Short mmCIF file of C-alpha atoms in Angstrom, two decimals:
data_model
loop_
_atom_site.label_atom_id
_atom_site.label_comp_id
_atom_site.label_asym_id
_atom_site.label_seq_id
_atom_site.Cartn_x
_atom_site.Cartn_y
_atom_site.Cartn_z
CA UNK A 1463 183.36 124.19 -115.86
CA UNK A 1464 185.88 125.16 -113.12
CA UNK A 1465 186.70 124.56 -109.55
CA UNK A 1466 184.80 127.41 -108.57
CA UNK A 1467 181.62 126.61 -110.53
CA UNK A 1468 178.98 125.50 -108.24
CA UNK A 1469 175.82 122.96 -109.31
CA UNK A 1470 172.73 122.80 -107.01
CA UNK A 1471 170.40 119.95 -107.45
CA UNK A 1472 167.23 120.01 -105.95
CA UNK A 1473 165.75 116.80 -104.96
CA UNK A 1474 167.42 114.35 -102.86
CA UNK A 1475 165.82 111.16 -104.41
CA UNK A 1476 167.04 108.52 -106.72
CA UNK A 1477 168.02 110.86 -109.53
CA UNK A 1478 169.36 113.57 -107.64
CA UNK A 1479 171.78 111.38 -105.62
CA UNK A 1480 172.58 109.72 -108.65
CA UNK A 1481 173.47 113.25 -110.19
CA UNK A 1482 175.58 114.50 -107.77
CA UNK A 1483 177.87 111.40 -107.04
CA UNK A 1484 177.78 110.90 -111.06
CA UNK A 1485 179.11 114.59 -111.34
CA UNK A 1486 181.83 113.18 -108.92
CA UNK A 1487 182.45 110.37 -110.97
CA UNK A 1488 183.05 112.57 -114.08
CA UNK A 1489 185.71 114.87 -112.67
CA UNK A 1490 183.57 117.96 -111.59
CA UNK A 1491 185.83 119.69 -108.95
CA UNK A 1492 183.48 122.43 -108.39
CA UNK A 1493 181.05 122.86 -105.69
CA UNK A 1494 178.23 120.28 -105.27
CA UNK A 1495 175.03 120.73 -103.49
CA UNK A 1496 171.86 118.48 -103.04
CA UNK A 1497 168.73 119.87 -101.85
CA UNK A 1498 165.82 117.96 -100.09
CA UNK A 1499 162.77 118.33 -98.03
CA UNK A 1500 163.26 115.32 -96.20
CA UNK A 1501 165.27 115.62 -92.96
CA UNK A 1502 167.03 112.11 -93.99
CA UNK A 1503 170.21 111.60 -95.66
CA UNK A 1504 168.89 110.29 -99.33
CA UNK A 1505 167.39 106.99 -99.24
CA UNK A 1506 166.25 104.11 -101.62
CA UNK A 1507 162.39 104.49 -101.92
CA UNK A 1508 161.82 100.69 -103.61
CA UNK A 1509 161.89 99.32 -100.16
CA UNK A 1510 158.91 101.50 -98.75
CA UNK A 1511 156.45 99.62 -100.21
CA UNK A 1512 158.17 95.91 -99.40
CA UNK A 1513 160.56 95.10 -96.89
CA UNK A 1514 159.64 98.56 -94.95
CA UNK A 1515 156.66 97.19 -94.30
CA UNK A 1516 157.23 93.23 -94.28
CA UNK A 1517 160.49 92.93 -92.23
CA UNK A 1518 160.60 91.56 -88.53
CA UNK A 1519 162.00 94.10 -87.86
CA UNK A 1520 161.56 97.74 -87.57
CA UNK A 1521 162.45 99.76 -90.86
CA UNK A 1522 165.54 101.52 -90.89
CA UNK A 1523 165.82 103.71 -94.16
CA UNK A 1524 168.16 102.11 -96.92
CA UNK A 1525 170.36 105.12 -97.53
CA UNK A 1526 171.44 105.82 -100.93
CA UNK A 1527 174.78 108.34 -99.93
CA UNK A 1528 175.44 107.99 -96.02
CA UNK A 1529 176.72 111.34 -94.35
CA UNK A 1530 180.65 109.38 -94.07
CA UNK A 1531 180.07 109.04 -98.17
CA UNK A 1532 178.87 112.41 -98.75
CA UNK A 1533 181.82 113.63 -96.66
CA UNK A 1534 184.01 111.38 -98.62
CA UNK A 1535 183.00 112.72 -102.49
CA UNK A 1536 182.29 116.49 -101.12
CA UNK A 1537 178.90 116.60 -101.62
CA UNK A 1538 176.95 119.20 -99.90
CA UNK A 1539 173.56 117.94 -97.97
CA UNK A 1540 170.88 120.55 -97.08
CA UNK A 1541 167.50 118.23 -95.61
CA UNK A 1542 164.98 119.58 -94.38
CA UNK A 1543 164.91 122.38 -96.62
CA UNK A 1544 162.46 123.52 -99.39
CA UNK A 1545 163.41 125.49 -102.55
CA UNK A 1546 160.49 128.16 -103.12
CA UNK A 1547 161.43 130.16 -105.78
CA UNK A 1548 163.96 130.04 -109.01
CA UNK A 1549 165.39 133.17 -109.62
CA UNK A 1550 166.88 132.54 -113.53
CA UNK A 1551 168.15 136.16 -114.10
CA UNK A 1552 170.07 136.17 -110.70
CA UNK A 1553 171.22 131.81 -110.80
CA UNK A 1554 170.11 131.86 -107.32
CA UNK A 1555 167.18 129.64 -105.14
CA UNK A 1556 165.16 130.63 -102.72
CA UNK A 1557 164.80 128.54 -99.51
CA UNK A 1558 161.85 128.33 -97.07
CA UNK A 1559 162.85 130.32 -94.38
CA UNK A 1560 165.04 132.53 -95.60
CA UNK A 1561 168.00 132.50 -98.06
CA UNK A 1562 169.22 132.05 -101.29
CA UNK A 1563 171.45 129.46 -102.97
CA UNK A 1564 173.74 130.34 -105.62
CA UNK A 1565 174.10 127.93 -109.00
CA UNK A 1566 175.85 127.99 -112.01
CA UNK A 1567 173.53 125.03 -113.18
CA UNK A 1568 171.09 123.81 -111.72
CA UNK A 1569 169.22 120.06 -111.78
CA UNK A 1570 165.42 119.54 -110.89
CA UNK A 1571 165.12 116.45 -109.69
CA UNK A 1572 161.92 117.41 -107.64
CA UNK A 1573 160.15 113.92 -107.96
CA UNK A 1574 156.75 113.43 -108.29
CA UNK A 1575 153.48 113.69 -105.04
CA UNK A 1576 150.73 111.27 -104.32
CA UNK A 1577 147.98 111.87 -105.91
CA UNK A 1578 144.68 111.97 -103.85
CA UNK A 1579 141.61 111.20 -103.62
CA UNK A 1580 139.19 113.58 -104.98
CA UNK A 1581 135.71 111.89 -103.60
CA UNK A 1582 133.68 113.27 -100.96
CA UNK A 1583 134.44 112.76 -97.09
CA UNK A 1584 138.40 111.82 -98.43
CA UNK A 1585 141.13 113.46 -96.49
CA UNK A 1586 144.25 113.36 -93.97
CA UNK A 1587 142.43 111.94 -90.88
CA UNK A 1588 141.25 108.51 -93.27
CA UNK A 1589 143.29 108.29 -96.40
CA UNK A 1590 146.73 107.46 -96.09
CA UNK A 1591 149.35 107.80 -98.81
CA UNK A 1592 153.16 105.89 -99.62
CA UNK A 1593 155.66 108.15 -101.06
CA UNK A 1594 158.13 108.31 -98.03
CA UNK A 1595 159.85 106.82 -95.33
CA UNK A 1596 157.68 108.14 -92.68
CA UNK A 1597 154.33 107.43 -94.35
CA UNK A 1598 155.66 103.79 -94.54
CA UNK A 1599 156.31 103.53 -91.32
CA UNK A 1600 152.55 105.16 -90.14
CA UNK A 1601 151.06 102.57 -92.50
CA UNK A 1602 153.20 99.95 -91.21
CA UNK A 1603 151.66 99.89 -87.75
CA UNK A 1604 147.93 99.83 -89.42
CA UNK A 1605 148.77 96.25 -91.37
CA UNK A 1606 148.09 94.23 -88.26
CA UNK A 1607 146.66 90.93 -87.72
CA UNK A 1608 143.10 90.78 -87.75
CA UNK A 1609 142.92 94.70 -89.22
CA UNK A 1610 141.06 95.37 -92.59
CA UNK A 1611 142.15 97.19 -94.91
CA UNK A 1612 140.77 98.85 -98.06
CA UNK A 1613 143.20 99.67 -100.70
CA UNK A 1614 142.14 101.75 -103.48
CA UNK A 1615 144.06 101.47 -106.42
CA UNK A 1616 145.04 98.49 -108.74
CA UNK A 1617 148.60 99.55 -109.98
CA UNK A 1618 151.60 98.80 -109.17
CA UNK A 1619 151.78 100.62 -105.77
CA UNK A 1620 148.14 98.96 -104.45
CA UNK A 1621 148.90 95.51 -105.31
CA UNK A 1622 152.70 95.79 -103.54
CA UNK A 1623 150.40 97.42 -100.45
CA UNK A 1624 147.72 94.80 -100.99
CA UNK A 1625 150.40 91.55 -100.72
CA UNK A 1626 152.41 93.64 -98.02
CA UNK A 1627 149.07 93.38 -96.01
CA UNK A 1628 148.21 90.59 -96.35
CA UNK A 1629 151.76 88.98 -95.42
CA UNK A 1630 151.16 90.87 -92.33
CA UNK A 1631 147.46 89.23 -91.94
CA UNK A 1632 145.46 91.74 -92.45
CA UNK A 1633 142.22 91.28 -94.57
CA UNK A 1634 142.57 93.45 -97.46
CA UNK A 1635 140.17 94.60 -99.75
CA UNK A 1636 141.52 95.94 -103.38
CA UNK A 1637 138.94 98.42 -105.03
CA UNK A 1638 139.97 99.93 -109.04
CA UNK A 1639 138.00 101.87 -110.99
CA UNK A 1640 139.36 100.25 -114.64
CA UNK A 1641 137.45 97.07 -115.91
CA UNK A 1642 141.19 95.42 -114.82
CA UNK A 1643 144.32 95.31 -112.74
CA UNK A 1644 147.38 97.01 -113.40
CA UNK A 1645 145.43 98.50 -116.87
CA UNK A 1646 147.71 101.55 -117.46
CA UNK A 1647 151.07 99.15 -117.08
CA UNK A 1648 151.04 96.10 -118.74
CA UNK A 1649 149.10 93.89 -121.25
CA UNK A 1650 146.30 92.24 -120.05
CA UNK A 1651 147.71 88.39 -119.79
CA UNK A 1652 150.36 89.55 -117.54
CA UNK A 1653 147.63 91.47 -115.19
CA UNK A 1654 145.34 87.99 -115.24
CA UNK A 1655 148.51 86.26 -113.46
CA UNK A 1656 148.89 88.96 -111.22
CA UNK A 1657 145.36 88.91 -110.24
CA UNK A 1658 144.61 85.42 -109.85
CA UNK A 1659 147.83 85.00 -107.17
CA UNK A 1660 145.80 88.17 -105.80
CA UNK A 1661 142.78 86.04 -104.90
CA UNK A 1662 144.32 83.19 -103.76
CA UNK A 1663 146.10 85.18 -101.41
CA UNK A 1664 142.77 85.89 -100.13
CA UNK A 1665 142.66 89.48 -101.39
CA UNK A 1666 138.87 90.37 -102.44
CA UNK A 1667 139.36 92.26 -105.91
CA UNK A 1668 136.32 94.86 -107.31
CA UNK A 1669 137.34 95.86 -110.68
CA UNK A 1670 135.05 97.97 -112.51
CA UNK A 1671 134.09 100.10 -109.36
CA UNK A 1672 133.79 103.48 -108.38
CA UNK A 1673 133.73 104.83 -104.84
CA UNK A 1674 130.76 107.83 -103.98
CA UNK A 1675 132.28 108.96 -100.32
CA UNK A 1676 133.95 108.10 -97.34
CA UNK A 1677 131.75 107.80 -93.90
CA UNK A 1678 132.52 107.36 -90.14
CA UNK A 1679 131.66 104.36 -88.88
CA UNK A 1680 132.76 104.95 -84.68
CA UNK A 1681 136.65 104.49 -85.09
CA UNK A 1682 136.86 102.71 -88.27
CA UNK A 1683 135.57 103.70 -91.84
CA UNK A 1684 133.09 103.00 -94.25
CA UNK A 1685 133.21 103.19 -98.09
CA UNK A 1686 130.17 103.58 -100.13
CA UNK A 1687 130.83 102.32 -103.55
CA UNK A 1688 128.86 103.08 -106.58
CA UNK A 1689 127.61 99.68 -106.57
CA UNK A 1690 125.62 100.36 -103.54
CA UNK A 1691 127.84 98.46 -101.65
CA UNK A 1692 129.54 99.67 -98.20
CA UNK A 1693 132.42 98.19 -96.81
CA UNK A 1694 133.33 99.09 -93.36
CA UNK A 1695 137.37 98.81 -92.48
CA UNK A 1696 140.12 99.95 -89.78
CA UNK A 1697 142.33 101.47 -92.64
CA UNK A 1698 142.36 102.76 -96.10
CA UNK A 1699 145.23 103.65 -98.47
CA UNK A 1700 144.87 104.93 -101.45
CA UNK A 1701 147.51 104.23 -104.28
CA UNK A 1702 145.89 106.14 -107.72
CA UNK A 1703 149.13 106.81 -109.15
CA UNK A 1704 151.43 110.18 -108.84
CA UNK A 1705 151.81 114.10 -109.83
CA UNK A 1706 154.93 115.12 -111.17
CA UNK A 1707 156.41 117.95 -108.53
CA UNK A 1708 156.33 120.56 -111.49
CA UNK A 1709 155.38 123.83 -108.98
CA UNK A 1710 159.25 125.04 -108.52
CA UNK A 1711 159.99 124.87 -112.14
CA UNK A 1712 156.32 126.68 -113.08
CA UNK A 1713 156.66 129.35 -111.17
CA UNK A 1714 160.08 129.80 -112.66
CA UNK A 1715 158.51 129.90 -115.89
CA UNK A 1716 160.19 126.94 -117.26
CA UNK A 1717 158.16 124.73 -120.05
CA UNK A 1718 156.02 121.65 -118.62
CA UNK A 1719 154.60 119.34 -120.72
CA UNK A 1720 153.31 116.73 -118.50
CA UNK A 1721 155.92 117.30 -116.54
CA UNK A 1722 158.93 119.57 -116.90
CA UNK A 1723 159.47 119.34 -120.25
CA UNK A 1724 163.12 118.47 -121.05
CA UNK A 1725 164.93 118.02 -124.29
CA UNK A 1726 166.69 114.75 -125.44
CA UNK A 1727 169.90 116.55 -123.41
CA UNK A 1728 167.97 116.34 -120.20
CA UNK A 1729 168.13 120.06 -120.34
CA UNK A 1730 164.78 122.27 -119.81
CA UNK A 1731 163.38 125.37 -121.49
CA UNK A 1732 166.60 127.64 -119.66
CA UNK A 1733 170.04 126.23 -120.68
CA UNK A 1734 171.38 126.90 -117.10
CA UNK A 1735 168.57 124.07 -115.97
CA UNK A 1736 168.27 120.61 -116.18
CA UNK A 1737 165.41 118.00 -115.11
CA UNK A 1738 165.39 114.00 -114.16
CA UNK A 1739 163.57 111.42 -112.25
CA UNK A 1740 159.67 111.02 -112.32
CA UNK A 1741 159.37 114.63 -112.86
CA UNK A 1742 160.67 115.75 -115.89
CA UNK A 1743 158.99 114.41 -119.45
CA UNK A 1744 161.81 114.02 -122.26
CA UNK A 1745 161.48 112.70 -125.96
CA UNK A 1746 162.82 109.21 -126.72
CA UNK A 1747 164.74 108.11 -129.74
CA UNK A 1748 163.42 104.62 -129.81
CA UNK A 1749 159.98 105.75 -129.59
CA UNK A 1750 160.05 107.92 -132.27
CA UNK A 1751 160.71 110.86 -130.43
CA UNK A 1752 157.62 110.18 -127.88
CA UNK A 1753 157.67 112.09 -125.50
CA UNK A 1754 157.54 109.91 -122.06
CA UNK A 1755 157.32 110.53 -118.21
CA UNK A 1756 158.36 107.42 -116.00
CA UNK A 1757 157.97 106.66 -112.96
CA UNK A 1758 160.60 104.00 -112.15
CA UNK A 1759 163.75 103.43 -109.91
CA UNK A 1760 165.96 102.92 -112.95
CA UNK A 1761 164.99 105.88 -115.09
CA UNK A 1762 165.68 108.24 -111.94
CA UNK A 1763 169.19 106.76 -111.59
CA UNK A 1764 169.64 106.06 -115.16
CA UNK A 1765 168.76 110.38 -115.65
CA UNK A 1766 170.62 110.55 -113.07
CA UNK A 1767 173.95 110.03 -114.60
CA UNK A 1768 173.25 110.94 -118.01
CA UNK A 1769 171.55 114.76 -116.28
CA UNK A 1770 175.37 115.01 -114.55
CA UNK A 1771 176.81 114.66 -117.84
CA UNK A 1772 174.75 117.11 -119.89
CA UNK A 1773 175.58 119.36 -117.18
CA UNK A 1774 179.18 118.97 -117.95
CA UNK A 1775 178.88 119.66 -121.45
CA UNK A 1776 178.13 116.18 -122.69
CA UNK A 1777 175.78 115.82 -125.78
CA UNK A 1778 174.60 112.58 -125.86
CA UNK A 1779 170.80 111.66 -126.36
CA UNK A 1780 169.03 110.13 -123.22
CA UNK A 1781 167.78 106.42 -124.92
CA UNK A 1782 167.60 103.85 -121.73
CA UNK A 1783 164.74 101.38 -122.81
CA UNK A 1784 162.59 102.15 -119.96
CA UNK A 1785 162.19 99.19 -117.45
CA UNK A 1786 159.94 98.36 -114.44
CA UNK A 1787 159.51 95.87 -111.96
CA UNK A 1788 157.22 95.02 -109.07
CA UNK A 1789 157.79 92.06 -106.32
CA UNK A 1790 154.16 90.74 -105.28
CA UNK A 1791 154.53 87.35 -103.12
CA UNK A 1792 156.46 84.50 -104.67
CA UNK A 1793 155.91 86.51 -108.11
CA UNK A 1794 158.09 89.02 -110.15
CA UNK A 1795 156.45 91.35 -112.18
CA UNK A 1796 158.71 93.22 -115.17
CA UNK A 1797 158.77 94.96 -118.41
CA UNK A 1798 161.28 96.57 -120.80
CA UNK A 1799 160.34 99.14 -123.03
CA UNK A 1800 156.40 100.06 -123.74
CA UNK A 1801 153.69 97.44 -124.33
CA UNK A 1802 151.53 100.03 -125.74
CA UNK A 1803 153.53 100.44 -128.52
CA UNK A 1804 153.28 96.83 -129.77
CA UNK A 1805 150.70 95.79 -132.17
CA UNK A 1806 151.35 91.98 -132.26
CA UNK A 1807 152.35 89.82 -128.96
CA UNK A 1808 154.19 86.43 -129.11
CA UNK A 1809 154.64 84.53 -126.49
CA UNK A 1810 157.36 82.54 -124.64
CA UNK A 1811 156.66 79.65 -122.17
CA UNK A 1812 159.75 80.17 -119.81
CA UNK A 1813 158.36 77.04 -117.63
CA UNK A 1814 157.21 77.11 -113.84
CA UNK A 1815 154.43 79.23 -114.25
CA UNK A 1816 156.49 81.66 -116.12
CA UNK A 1817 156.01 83.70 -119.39
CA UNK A 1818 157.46 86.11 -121.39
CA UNK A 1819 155.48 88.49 -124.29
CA UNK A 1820 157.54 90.18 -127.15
CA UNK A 1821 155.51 93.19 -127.92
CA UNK A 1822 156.10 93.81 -131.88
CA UNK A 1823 155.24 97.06 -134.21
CA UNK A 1824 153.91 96.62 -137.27
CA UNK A 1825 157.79 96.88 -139.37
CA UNK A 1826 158.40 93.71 -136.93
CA UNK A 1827 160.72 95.66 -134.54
CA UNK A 1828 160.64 94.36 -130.51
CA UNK A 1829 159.60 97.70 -128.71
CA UNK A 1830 158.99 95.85 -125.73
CA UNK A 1831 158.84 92.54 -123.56
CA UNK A 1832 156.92 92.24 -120.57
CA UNK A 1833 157.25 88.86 -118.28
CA UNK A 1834 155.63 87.29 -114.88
CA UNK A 1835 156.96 84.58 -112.76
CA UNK A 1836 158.70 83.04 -109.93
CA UNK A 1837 161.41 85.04 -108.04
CA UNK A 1838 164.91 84.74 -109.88
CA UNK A 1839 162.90 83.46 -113.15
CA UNK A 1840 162.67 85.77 -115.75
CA UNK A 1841 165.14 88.06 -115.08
CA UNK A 1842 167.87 86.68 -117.40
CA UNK A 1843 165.90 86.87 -119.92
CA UNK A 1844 164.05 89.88 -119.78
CA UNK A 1845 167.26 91.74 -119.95
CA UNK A 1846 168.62 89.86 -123.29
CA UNK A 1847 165.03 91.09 -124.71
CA UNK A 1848 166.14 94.68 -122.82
CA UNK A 1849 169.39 94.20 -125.17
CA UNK A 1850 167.50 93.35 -128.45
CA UNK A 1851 164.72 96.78 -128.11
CA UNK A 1852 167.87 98.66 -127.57
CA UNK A 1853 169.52 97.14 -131.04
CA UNK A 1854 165.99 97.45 -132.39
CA UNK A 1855 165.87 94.70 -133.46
CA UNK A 1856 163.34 92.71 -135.93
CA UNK A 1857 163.83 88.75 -134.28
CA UNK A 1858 162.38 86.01 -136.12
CA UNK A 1859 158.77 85.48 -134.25
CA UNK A 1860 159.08 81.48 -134.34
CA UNK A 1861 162.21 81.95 -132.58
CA UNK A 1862 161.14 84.61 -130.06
CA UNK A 1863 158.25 81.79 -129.71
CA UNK A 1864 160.53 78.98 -129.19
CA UNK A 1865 162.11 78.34 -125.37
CA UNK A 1866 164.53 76.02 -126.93
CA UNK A 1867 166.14 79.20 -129.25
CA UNK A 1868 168.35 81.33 -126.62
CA UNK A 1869 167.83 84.83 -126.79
CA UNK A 1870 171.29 85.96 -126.21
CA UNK A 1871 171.77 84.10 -130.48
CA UNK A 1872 169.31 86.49 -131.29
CA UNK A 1873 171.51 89.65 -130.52
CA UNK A 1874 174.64 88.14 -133.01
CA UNK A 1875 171.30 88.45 -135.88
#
């Protein structure tokens, strides 16, 4: 490409910051701009569900590329402004408003939306959602001493809101509709720990339930739950997981497949248009060519930089072993690769309350290794696991077993 080239990425999240200072990184020279609807400078969105709503003090967003560095690397910012329409023939975008943005490529990096609440009596003026800054702060003010809150949801997102709550004192109330916490995520031993520091926390868990509508009770709410049960609060948030932001790219006629559907190049159905982050789905080479949408801070800044690349002409395969974490009270929460593709578990006492599963396939291989425990406890070791699903390798299971064997001999086998 040449100084006169221009690439327009859409989205100003993790991934498309990421994109555009990586395209800085790897000697583009040619025009760069980044595209949100958020008024605000791109921002880390971690926070929003933990210190944004635990700090003293009041939340200041945790910028990802300040306007002094986006000055500095010659990155163009447009916020507050909405892409509408992909015109492929032309390499142009339409903006809300009124005018059109020129590209030679282009990156979606459009994200992914809450998604909400489909029972009856559910909408804006008594469900409240987490995806931004601002919603954090309007939930913020509702976690108050003495408040109640019901939190629908038991995935990653509710529990963070639940223990955010409740460090704030409000009673909190945690309904999910699976038999079990966190059931979509990570094996069931893990979600036990989680759930049980849940409890004695003094959050009231219903598992197993469904909710039938959403009532008035004066100013507060009530929930009627299919148990016959109502509970009556001052606030309700629902966390039931996300949509990918796929509407741009559809209406462009690009190919989704549970999201935009990218090849192992990051690039989409038009070779002039790429797609990372939480909304693109993309086939993955230590999977077997699975084809896998996540929703985690490290894939969108891991796609990120390998999306600025591709755009350049690189050729390499996207393989990251996918990785997730979640903070919840004194605990740490965090997996490498996918649990669900494990069909034997061994298990590691890491000692003070922590553990650590190896999640095997049937040839032996580690595919995955998810881990709970005290703050600054497992992370050492969850990455040397991170290291061996990347080498795919097939560790000895007494060793894996053993606390006294270190992990990082494993990766010399």
């Amino acid at each position: 490409m040449t100084k006169a080239e221009t690439i327009l990425v859409i989205g100003a999240g993790e991934a498309g910051a990421r994109a555009a200072m990586a395209l800085r990184e790897n000697g583009f020279e040619g025009n760069v701009t980044l595209l949100g609807e958020e008024a605000h400078h791109p921002y880390e969105r971690p926070p929003l569900s933990k210190a944004a709503l635990t700090d003293e003090a009041e939340p200041e967003a945790a910028f990802i590329l300040t306007p002094d560095r986006l000055d500095e690397h010659g990155i163009r910012h447009l916020g507050g402004r909405a892409a509408t329409a992909i015109d492929r023939a032309a390499h142009a975008v339409e903006l809300a408003g009124g005018g059109w943005l020129r590209y030679d490529r282009l990156l979606l990096a459009t994200g992914a939306r809450a998604r909400k609440l489909a029972v009856a009596g559910a909408g804006p003026d008594n469900v409240l959602y987490l995806r931004t800054f601002e919603e954090a702060r309007a939930l913020r003010s509702r976690l108050a001493p003495g408040a109640h809150i019901a939190i629908i949801g038991g995935g990653f997102i509710g529990l963070e809101l639940a223990a955010a709550a409740r460090a704030r004192g409000a009673a909190v109330t945690l309904i999910e509709l699976a038999p079990r916490l966190l059931a979509r995520a990570v094996p069931g031993a893990i979600a036990d720990v989680i759930a049980a520091r849940h409890a004695t926390a003094g959050v009231r868990l219903l598992t197993g339930v469904g909710i039938e509508r959403i009532e008035a009770e004066g100013a507060r709410h009530a929930i009627r739950l299919s148990t016959g049960e109502r509970i009556v609060c001052d606030g309700i948030i629902a966390g039931i997981g996300a949509v990918a932001a796929t509407s741009l790219a559809e209406r462009a006629g690009l190919a989704i497949d549970n999201g935009i559907a990218a090849d192992k190049r990051l690039a989409t159905s038009d070779p002039d248009i790429f797609a990372a982050g939480d909304c693109c789905s993309f086939p993955h080479p230590l999977y077997d060519g699975r084809r896998l949408r996540l929703e985690a801070w490290r894939n969108a800044q891991d796609q990120g930089n390998a999306a600025a690349k591709s755009m350049l002409g690189g050729s390499d395969a996207y393989d990251a072993v996918p990785w997730f974490w979640s903070d919840q009270y004194d605990l740490t929460l965090q997996i490498a690769g996918l649990p669900d593709e494990g069909h034997e578990t061994v298990t590691r006492d890491l000692g003070e309350g922590a553990r650590l599963d190896f999640h095997l396939a049937s040839d032996g291989r580690l595919v995955a290794a998810s881990a709970v425990g005290p703050n600054g406890k497992i992370a050492r070791d969850v990455r040397l696991a991170e290291m061996l699903i990347a080498k795919r390798a097939t560790p000895d299971k007494t060793a894996l077993a053993d606390g006294s064997v270190k992990l990082k001999g494993l990766l010399a086998g």
